[in-house]
Structures are given as structure tokens and as C-alpha cells.
Tab-separated table of C-alpha atoms in Angstrom:
chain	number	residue	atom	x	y	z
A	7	UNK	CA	-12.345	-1.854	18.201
A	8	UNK	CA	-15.745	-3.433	18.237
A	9	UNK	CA	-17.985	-2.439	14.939
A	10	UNK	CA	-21.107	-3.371	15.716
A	11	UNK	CA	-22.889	-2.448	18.433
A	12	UNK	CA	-26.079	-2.609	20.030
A	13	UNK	CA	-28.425	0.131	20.311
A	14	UNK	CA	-31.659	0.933	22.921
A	15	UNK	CA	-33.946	-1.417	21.205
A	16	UNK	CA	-31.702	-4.301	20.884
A	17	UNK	CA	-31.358	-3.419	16.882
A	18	UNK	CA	-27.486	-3.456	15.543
A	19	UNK	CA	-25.995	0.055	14.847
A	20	UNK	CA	-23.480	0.059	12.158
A	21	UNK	CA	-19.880	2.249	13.540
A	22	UNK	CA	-20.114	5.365	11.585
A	23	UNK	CA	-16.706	7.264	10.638
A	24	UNK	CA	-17.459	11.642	11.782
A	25	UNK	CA	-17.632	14.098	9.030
A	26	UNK	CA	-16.378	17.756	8.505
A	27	UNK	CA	-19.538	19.589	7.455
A	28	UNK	CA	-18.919	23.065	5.715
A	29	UNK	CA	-21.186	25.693	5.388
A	30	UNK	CA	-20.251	28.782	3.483
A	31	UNK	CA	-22.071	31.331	2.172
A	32	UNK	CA	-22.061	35.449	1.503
A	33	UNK	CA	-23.429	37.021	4.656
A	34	UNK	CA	-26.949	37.115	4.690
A	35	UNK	CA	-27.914	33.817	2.543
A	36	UNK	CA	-28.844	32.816	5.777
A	37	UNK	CA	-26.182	30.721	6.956
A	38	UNK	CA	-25.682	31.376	10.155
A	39	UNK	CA	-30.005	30.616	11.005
A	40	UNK	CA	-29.041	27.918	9.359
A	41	UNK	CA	-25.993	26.545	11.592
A	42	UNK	CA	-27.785	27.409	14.408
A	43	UNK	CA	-30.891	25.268	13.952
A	44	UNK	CA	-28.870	22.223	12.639
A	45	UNK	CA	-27.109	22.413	15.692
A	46	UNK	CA	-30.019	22.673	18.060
A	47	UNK	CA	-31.810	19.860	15.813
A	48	UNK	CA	-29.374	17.212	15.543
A	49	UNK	CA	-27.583	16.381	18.438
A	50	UNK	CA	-24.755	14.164	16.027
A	51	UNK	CA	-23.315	17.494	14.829
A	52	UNK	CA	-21.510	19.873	16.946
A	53	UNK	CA	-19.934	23.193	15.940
A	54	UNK	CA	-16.315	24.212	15.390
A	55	UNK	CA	-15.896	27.794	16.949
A	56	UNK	CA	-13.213	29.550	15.319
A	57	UNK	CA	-10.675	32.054	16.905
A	58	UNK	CA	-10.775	35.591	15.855
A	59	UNK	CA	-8.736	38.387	16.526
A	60	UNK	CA	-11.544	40.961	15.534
A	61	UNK	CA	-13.750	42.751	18.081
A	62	UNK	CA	-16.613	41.426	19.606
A	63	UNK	CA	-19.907	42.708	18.462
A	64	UNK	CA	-22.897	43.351	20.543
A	65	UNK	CA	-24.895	40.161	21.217
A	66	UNK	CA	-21.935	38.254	20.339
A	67	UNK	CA	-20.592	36.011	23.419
A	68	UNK	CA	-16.933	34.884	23.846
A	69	UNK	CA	-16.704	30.752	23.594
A	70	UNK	CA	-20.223	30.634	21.649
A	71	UNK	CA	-19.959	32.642	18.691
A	72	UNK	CA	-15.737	33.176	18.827
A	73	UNK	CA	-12.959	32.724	20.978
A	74	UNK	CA	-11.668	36.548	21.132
A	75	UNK	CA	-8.198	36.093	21.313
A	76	UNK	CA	-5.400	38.919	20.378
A	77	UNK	CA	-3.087	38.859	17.749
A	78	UNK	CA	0.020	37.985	19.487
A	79	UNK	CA	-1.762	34.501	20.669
A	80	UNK	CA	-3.182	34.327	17.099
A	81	UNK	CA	-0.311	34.357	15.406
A	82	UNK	CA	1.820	31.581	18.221
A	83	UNK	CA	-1.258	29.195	17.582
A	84	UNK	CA	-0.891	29.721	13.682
A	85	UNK	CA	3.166	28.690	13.893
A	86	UNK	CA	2.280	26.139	16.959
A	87	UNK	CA	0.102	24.479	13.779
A	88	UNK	CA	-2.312	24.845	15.951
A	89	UNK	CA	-5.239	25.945	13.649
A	90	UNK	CA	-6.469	23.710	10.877
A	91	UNK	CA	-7.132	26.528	8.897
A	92	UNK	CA	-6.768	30.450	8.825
A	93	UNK	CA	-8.225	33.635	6.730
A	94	UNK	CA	-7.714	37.502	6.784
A	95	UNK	CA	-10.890	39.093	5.911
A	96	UNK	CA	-11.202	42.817	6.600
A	97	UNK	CA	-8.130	43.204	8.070
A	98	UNK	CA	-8.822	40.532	10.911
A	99	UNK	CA	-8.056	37.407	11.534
A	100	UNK	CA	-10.162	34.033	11.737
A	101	UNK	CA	-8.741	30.445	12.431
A	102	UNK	CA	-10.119	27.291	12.977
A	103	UNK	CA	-8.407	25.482	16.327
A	104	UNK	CA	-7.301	21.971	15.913
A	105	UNK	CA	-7.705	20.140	19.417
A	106	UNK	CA	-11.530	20.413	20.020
A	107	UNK	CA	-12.377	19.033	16.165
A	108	UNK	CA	-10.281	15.870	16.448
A	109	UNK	CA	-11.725	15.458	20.167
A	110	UNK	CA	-15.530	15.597	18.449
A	111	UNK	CA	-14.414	13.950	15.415
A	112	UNK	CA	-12.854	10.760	18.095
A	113	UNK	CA	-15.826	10.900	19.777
A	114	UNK	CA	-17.717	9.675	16.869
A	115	UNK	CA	-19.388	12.986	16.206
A	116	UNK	CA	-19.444	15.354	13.065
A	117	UNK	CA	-18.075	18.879	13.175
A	118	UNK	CA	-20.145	21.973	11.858
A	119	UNK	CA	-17.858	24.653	10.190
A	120	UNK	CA	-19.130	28.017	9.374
A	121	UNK	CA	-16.243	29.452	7.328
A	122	UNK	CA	-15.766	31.099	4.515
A	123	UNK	CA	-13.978	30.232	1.031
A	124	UNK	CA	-10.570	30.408	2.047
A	125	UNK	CA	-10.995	28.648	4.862
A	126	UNK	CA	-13.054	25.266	2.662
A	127	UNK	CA	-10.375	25.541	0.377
A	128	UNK	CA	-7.348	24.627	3.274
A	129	UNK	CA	-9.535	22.121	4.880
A	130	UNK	CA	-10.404	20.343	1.696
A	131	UNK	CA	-6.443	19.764	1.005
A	132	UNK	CA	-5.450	18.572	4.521
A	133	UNK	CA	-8.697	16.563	5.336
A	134	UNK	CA	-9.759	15.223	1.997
A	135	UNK	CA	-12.510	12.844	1.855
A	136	UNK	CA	-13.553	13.545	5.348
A	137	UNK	CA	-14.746	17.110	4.498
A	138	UNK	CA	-18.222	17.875	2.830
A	139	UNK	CA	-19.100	21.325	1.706
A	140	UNK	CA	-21.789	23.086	1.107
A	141	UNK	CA	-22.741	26.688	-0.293
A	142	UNK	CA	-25.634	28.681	0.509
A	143	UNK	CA	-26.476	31.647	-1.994
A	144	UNK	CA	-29.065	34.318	-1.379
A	145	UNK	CA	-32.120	33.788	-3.976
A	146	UNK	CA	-31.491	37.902	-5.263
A	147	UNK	CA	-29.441	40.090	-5.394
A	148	UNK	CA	-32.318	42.054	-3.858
A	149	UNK	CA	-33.120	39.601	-0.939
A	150	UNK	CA	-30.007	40.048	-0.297
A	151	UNK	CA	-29.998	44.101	0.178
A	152	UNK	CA	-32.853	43.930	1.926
A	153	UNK	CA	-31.437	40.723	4.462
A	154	UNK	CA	-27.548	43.015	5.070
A	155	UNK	CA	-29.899	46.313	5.449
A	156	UNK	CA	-32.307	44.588	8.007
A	157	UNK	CA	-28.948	44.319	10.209
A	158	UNK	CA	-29.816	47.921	11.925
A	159	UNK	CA	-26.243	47.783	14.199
A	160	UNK	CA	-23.861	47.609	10.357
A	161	UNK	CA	-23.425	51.330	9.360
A	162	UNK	CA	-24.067	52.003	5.413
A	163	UNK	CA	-20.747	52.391	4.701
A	164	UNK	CA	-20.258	48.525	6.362
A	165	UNK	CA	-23.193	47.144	4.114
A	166	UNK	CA	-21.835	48.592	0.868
A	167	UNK	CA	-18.718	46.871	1.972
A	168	UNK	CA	-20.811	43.653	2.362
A	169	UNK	CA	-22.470	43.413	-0.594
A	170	UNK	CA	-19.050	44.343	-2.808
A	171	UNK	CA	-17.949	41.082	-0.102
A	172	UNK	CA	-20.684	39.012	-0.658
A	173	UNK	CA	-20.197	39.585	-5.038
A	174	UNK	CA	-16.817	38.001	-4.166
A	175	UNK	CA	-17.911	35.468	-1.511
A	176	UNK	CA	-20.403	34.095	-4.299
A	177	UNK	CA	-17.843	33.724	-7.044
A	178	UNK	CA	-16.392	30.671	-5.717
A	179	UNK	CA	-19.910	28.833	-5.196
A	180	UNK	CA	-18.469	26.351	-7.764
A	181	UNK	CA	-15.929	25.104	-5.205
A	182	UNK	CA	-18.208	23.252	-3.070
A	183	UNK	CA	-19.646	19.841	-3.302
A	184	UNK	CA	-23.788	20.821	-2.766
A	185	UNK	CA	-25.199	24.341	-3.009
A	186	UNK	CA	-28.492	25.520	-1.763
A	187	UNK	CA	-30.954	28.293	-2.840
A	188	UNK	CA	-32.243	29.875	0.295
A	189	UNK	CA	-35.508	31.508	-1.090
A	190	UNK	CA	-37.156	29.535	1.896
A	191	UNK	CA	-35.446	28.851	5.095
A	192	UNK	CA	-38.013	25.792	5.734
A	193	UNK	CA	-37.039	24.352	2.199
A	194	UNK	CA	-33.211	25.260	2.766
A	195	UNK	CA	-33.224	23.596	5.855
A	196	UNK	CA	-34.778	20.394	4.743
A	197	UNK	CA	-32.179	20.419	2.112
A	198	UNK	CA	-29.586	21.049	4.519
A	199	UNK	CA	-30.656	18.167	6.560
A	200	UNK	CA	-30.571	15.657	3.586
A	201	UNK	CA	-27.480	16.220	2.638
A	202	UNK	CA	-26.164	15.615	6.136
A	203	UNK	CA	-28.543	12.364	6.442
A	204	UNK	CA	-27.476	11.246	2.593
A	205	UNK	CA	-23.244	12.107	3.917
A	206	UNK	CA	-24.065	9.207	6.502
A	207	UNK	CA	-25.082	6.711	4.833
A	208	UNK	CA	-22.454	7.269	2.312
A	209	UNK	CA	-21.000	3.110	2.123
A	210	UNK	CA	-17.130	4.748	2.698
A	211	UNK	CA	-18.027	6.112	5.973
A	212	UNK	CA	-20.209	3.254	7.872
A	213	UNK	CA	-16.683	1.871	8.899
A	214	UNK	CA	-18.895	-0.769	10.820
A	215	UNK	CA	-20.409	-2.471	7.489
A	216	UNK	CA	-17.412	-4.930	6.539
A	217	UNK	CA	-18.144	-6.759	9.970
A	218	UNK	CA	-21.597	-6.684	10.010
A	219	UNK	CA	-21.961	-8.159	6.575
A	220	UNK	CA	-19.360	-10.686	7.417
A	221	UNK	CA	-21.206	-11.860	10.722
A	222	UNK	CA	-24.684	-11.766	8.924
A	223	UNK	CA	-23.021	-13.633	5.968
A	224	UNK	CA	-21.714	-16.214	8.219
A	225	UNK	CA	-25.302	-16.751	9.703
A	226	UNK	CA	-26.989	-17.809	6.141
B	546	UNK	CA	-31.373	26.594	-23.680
B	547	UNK	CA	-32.628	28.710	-21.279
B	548	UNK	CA	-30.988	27.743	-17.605
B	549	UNK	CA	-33.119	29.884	-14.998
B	550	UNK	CA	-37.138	29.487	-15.179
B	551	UNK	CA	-39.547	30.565	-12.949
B	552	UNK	CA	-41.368	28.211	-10.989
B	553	UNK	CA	-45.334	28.977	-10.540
B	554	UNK	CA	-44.669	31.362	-6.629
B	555	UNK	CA	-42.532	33.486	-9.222
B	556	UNK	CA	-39.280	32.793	-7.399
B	557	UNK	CA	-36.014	31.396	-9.830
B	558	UNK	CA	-36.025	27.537	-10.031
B	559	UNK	CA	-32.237	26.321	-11.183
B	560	UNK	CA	-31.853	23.699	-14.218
B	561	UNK	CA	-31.045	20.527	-12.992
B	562	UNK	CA	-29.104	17.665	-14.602
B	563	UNK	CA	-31.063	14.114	-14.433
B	564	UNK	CA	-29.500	11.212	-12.477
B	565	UNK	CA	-29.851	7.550	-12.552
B	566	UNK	CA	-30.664	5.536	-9.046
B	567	UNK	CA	-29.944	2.213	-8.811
B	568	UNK	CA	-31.191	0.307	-6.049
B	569	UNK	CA	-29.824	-2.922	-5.414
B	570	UNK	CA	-30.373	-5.798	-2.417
B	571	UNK	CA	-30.311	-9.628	-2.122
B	572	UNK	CA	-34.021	-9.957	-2.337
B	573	UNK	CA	-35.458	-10.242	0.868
B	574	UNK	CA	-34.241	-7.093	1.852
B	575	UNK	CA	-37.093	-4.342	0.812
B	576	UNK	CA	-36.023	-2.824	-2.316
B	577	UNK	CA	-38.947	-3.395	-4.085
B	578	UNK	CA	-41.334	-2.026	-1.282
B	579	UNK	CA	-38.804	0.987	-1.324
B	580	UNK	CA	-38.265	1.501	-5.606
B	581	UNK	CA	-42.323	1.268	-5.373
B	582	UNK	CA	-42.576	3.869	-2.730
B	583	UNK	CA	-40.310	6.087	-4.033
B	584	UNK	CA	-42.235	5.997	-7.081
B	585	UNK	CA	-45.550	6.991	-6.051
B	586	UNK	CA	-44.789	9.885	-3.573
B	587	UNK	CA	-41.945	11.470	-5.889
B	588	UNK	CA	-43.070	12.646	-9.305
B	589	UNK	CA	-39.439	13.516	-10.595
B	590	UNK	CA	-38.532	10.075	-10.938
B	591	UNK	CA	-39.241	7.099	-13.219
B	592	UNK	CA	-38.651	4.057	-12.810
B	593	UNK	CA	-37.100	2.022	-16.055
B	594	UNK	CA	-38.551	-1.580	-16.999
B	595	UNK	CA	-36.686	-4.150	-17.236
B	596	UNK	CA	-36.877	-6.726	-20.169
B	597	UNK	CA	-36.878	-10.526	-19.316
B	598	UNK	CA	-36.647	-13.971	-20.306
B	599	UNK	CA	-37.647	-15.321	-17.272
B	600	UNK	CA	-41.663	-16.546	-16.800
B	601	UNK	CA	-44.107	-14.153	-15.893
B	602	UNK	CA	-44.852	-14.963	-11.823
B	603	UNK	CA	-48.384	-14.878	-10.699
B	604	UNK	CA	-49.538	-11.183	-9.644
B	605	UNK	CA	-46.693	-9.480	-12.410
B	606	UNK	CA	-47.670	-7.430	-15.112
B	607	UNK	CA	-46.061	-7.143	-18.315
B	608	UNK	CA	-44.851	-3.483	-19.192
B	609	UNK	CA	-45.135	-2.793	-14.784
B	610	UNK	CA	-43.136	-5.071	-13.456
B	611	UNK	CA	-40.977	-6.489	-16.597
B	612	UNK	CA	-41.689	-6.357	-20.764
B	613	UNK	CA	-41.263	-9.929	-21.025
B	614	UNK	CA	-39.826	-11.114	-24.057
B	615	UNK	CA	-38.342	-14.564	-25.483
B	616	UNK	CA	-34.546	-15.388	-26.042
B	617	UNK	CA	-34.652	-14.189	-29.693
B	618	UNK	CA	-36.297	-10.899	-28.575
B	619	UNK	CA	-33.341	-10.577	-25.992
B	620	UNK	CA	-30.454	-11.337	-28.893
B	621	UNK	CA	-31.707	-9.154	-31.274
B	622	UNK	CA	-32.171	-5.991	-28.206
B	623	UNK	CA	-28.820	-6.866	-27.380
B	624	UNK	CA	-26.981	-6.950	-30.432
B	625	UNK	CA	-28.475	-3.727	-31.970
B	626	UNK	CA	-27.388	-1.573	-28.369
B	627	UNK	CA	-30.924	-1.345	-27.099
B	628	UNK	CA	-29.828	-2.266	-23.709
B	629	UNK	CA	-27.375	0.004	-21.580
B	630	UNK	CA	-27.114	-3.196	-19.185
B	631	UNK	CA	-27.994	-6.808	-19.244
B	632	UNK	CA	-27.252	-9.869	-17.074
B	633	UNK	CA	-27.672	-13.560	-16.709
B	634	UNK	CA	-29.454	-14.826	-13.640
B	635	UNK	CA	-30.594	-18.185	-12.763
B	636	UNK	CA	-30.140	-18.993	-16.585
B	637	UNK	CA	-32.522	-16.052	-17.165
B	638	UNK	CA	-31.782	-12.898	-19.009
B	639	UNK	CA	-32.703	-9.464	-17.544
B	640	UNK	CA	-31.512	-6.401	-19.590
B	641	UNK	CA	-32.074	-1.974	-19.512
B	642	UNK	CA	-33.985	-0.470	-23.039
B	643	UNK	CA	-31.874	2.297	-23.778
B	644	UNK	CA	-34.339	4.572	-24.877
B	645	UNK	CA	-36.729	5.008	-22.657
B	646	UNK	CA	-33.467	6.094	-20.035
B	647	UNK	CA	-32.859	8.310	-22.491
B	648	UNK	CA	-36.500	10.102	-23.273
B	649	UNK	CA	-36.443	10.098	-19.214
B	650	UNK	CA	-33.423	12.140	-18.729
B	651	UNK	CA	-34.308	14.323	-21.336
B	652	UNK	CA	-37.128	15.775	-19.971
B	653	UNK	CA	-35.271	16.552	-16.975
B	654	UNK	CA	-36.467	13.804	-14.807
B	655	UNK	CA	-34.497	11.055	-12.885
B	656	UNK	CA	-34.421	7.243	-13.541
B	657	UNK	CA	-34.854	4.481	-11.077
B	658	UNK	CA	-33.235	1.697	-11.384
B	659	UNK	CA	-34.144	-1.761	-9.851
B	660	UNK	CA	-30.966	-3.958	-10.908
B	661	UNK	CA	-28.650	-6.467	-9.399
B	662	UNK	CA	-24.546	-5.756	-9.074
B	663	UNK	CA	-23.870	-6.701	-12.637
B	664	UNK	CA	-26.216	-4.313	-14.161
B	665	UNK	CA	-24.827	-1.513	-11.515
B	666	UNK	CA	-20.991	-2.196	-12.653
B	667	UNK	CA	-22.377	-1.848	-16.494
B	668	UNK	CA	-23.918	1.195	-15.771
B	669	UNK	CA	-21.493	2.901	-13.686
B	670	UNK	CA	-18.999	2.010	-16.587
B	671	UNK	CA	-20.903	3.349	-19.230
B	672	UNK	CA	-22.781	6.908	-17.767
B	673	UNK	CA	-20.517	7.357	-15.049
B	674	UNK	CA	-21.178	10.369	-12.792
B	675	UNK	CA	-24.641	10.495	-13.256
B	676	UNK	CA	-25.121	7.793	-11.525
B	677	UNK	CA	-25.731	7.089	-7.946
B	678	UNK	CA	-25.691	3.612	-6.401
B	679	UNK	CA	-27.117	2.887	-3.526
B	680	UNK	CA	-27.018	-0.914	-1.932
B	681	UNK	CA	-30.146	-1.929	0.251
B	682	UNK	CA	-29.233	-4.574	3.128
B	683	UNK	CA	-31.351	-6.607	5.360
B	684	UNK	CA	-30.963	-5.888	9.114
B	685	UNK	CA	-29.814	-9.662	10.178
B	686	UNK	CA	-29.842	-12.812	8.474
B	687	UNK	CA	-32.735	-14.218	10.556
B	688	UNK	CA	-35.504	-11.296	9.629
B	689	UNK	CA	-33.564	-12.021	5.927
B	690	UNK	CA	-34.944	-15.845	6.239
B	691	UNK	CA	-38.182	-15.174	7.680
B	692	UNK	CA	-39.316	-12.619	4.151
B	693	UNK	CA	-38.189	-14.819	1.890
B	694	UNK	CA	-40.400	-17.660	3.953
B	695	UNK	CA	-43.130	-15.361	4.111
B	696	UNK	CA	-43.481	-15.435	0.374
B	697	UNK	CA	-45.405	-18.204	0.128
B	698	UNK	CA	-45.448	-18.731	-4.082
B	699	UNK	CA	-41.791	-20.182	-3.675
B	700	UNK	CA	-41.052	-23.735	-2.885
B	701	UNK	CA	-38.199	-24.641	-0.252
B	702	UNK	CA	-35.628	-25.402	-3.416
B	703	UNK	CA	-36.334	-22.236	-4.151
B	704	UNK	CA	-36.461	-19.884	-0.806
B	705	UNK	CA	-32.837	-21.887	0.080
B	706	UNK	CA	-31.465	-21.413	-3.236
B	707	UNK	CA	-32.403	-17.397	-2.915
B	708	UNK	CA	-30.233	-17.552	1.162
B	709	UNK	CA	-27.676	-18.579	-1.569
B	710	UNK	CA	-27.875	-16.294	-3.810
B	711	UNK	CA	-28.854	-13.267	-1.562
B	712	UNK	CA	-25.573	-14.175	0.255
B	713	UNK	CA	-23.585	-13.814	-2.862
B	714	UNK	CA	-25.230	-10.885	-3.892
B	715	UNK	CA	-24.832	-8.843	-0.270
B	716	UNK	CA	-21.006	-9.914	-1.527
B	717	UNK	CA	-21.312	-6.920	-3.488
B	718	UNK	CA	-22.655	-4.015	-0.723
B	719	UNK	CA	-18.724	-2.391	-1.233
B	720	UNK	CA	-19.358	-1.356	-4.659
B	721	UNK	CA	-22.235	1.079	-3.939
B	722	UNK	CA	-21.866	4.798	-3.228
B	723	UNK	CA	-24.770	4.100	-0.577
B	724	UNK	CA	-24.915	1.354	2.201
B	725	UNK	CA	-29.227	1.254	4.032
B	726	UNK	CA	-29.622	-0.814	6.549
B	727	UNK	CA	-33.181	-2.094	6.353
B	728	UNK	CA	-34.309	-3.165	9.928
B	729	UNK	CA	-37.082	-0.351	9.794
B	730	UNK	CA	-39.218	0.754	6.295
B	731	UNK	CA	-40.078	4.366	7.559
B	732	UNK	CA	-36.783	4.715	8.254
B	733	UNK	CA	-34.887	3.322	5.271
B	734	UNK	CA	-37.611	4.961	3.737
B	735	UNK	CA	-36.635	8.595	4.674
B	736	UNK	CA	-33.112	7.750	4.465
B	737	UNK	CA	-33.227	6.782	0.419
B	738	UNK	CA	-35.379	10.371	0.060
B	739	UNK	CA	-32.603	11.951	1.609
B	740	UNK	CA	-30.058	10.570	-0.708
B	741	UNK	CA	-31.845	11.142	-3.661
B	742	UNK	CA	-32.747	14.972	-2.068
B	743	UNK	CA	-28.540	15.448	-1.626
B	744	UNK	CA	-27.788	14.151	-5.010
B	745	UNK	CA	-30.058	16.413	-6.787
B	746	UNK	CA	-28.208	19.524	-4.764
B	747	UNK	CA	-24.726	18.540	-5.808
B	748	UNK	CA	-23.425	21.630	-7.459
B	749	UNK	CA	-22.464	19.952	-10.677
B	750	UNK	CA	-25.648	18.606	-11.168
B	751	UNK	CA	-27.445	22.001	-11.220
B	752	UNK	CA	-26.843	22.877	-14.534
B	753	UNK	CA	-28.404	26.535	-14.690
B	754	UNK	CA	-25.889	27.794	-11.207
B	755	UNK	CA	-23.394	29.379	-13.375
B	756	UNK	CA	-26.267	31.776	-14.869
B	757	UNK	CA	-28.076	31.888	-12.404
B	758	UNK	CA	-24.767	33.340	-10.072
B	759	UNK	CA	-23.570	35.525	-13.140
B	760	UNK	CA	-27.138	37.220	-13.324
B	761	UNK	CA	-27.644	37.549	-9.269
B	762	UNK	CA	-23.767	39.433	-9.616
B	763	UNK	CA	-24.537	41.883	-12.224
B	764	UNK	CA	-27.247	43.152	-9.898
B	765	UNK	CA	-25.439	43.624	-6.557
């Protein structure tokens, strides 16, 4: 495989090795505004959509928020080992397919993952180094009310359930590698950005460097 | 200690732990334009002086650039612990004060660190995880040649005896967390803000989380 290559102004471009980029957070940190505006942003970073066998809600679209899938096929993907990762929350179940990560991963790209605790926590022990995680908490307890009440189509008796959900979400914030304050979404976003930007450069994953020193060593 | 202030908008501002940020390159490469850079647009961090043996070079300034001291000086530092690093170089001795690392840190700040792979390997033995290395390399070995031939106060024994040594030192780009690749300032720029911006969100560095969390979850 050839390390090194060129790029559009004739500059050498080191071979990076993809990352596994987790985002977790209780709903209503802001998460998913965040997701969405990395992936618009950066065009290195493309999103894992899981599988779900819960219903579809209004605005949602099959293939760009979830795969809706039942959960007879759920549960032949699951023993197939074809999900890298699985949760029941609520009664439903989420998963994480297999094939179209290692596609994005081989095609030198990183993979966005918005998933919750359980799911970080299976990743992290079959991935490993690969995976970087990151944690998003609400900046109040109020905020927070305010954010899960603004969401008009959630009756009251789903937002009570949400905030007793998000209590637990948040206890495992000390699980993940980087966590982030949203009191801004600017700031949180910025922050969000250099920790993907500061995950590249890391020396471990520019699998390109050995060769480039070597051939710029050889030159001196 | 109190872990959660209040930052002057009123919002909660976390307690952070203080890191150490070495920056290392064969010269030639642009750490100093970077370290100086860094220094002047970011308030959190400080950069630690040196002590030397070496002669003062024409443009330096004692207590900016180095405290330059004689050999005695350098023993006497040395054997009483004042230096959390030190390191022979062209049959000159460079060393870290201890203490003013230590006043740094203390009043929650970070600490730059403009050393060469010894010093790193010191320091990394002796503070451990709050450090973060991060190992500055020229784009080719050409534009290498042509900076160290644009600074005109050397003599040829000296610019070909710094190829030398800046090969030996780029020997040592695996032992950094960090790998830049210099071939464009604004760029390498940005990147080193974003590492420093990541490393300052890694969950174990913000001390004041676990309150901060525990006081957010007695509210919900």
C-alpha cells in the first residue's frame, strides 16, 4: 500500500488510519444538532445509522435517521453477528450494523455514532483504540426541562420519562474519553470539532508517518 | 476547594486540571514561530524558560528566551532538584526550573514546553498523564534546508551540522502523542489549538465534572 501520497497542490498527505467517533449524551444536551452539523461540515466523517425496531416518529425518515426493521430481522442480524453493538431502551431495540462501518472505515473515512451508554461501552471492548468518545451534558438541569418540554409532539407523561432517562443517561458521563458542556451550541461545536481535528493528528493514527520520515530522512 | 464557579455571563464554568505541552521539532521546522504564537493569542498558557549554558545568540534575551547561567549555576540547579528535566546538547546544558512549572499549574493554567526528545522522555517519566507531547515536523527535507539557510547568523559548519542533528532528532517523531506536519503555518497553526482545545476537554482533566453532574442530578 502506498503511504504517501500526493494531494491537489502537489504537497504530500500523510495516510491517515479512520476513527470511530462517539457521541452520547441524555436527550436534549443537544446531541443530535450536534451530529447533524458535524456531518454537514466535515465531509471526512460520515454517520453510522443504527437499526431500530421502534416506531417511526413523525419527521423521522427510514435510511436517514433509522433503518425500521422488525423484530424478527432484528434479532437474525443480532445472532448473524451482524451488529457491532446492541441496546434495549424503552422496551425497543437499537443496533449498530456492521457492513457499512468497516466499508467507511476501508475507505479511509471516520464513522459518526450517535448511541447511547450501552452501546460506547460494547464498542469500546471490541474496537479498542480505534474508538473515541465523547459526552455531551446539558448545562442545567433546567435547560434541560425547558430543551425535552420544547419537543411539543412527546406527551408529559413521555418527558417525565425522559428526564428520570436522562438522570441515568448522565451517570455514566465518566465513561467517556472528552465531555462537553453545551451551554452554547457555537462553543460546543467548536469543541466538538477540536477534538475530532486533535483525534487526527494523534502520531498512532497517521499510519503514513513511518514512510514519510524515512524518505525525508533519506533526503538530508 | 470549591469545583463549580461561575464565569462572568453567570453560566457554570467546570474546574480544570493544568497540563504540560511540549513541543518538540528538529529546528528548522517552526516550533518556535508556533510555541510564540500560541503564546500570545492564548492567555491560559505559559510558557516555561529554559536555563542554559550555552552563549547568549544575538537578538535573545535573558529571562525570554533562556535564564542563562554558567556550568556551576547548572550543577548546583541540578543537584538540589530544581530542574524536572535537563539535557546535554552540542556540549551545552539546557535544563526545566521546577518551580515556576509548579506556581503555573497551580493557578490553574497550562505550561508550554519548548524541549528536545530527551527533556520530553524526562518529563513524561516523571508527571506522566498530564502531559501531552506533541512532535512538530518539517514538510520535506528541501523546505527543511532552505530555513535553516535562511538564517543567516549561522555559518555553513554550522547549518550542515544542524541537517545532522535535525535528522537525528526527527528520529524521535514516534515517541510523541502528536505528529504536525508543518508545510503550512496557518494550518499547523490551527491544528496545535485544536490539540491543546481536545486535551483540555478530556474528562479526567476536568476536575469539578463529578460535582458539577452530582448537583445538575439532584435537580432533575
Amino acid at each position: 500500500m502506498k503511504k504517501v501520497k500526493k494531494n491537489s497542490r502537489g504537497s504530500k498527505r500523510v495516510t491517515r488510519r479512520g476513527l470511530m467517533l462517539v457521541l452520547s449524551s441524555p436527550s436534549g444536551a443537544g446531541k443530535t444538532t450536534l451530529s447533524r452539523r458535524l456531518l454537514e461540515e466535515d465531509k471526512g466523517i460520515e454517520l453510522s445509522i443504527s437499526v431500530t425496531t421502534r416506531q417511526r416518529r413523525p419527521g423521522e425518515m427510514g435510511g436517514r435517521d433509522y433503518h425500521f426493521i422488525d423484530a424478527a430481522k432484528f434479532r437474525t442480524m443480532k445472532r448473524n453477528g451482524d451488529l457491532l453493538e446492541w441496546a434495549e431502551v424503552f422496551g425497543n431495540f437499537y443496533g449498530t450494523p456492521r457492513a457499512p462501518v468497516e466499508r467507511t472505515l476501508s475507505a479511509g473515512k471516520d464513522v459518526l455514532f450517535d448511541i447511547d451508554w450501552q452501546g460506547a461501552n460494547q464498542l469500546k471492548r471490541k474496537v479498542g483504540k480505534d474508538l473515541v468518545t465523547v459526552f455531551v451534558l446539558p448545562p442545567s438541569a433546567r435547560e434541560l426541562h425547558s430543551r425535552l418540554r420544547r419537543r411539543a409532539q412527546d406527551s408529559e407523561a413521555v418527558i417525565r420519562r425522559r428526564m428520570a432517562e436522562a438522570g441515568k443517561e448522565m451517570s455514566h458521563w465518566d465513561e467517556y474519553d472528552y465531555v462537553i458542556v453545551n451551554s452554547d451550541l457555537e462553543k460546543a461545536f467548536a469543541e466538538l470539532r477540536s477534538i475530532l481535528a486533535a483525534e487526527r493528528l494523534k502520531r498512532a493514527r497517521q499510519s503514513g508517518l513511518a514512510e514519510f520520515v524515512r524518505a525525508m530522512k533519506r533526503k538530508l
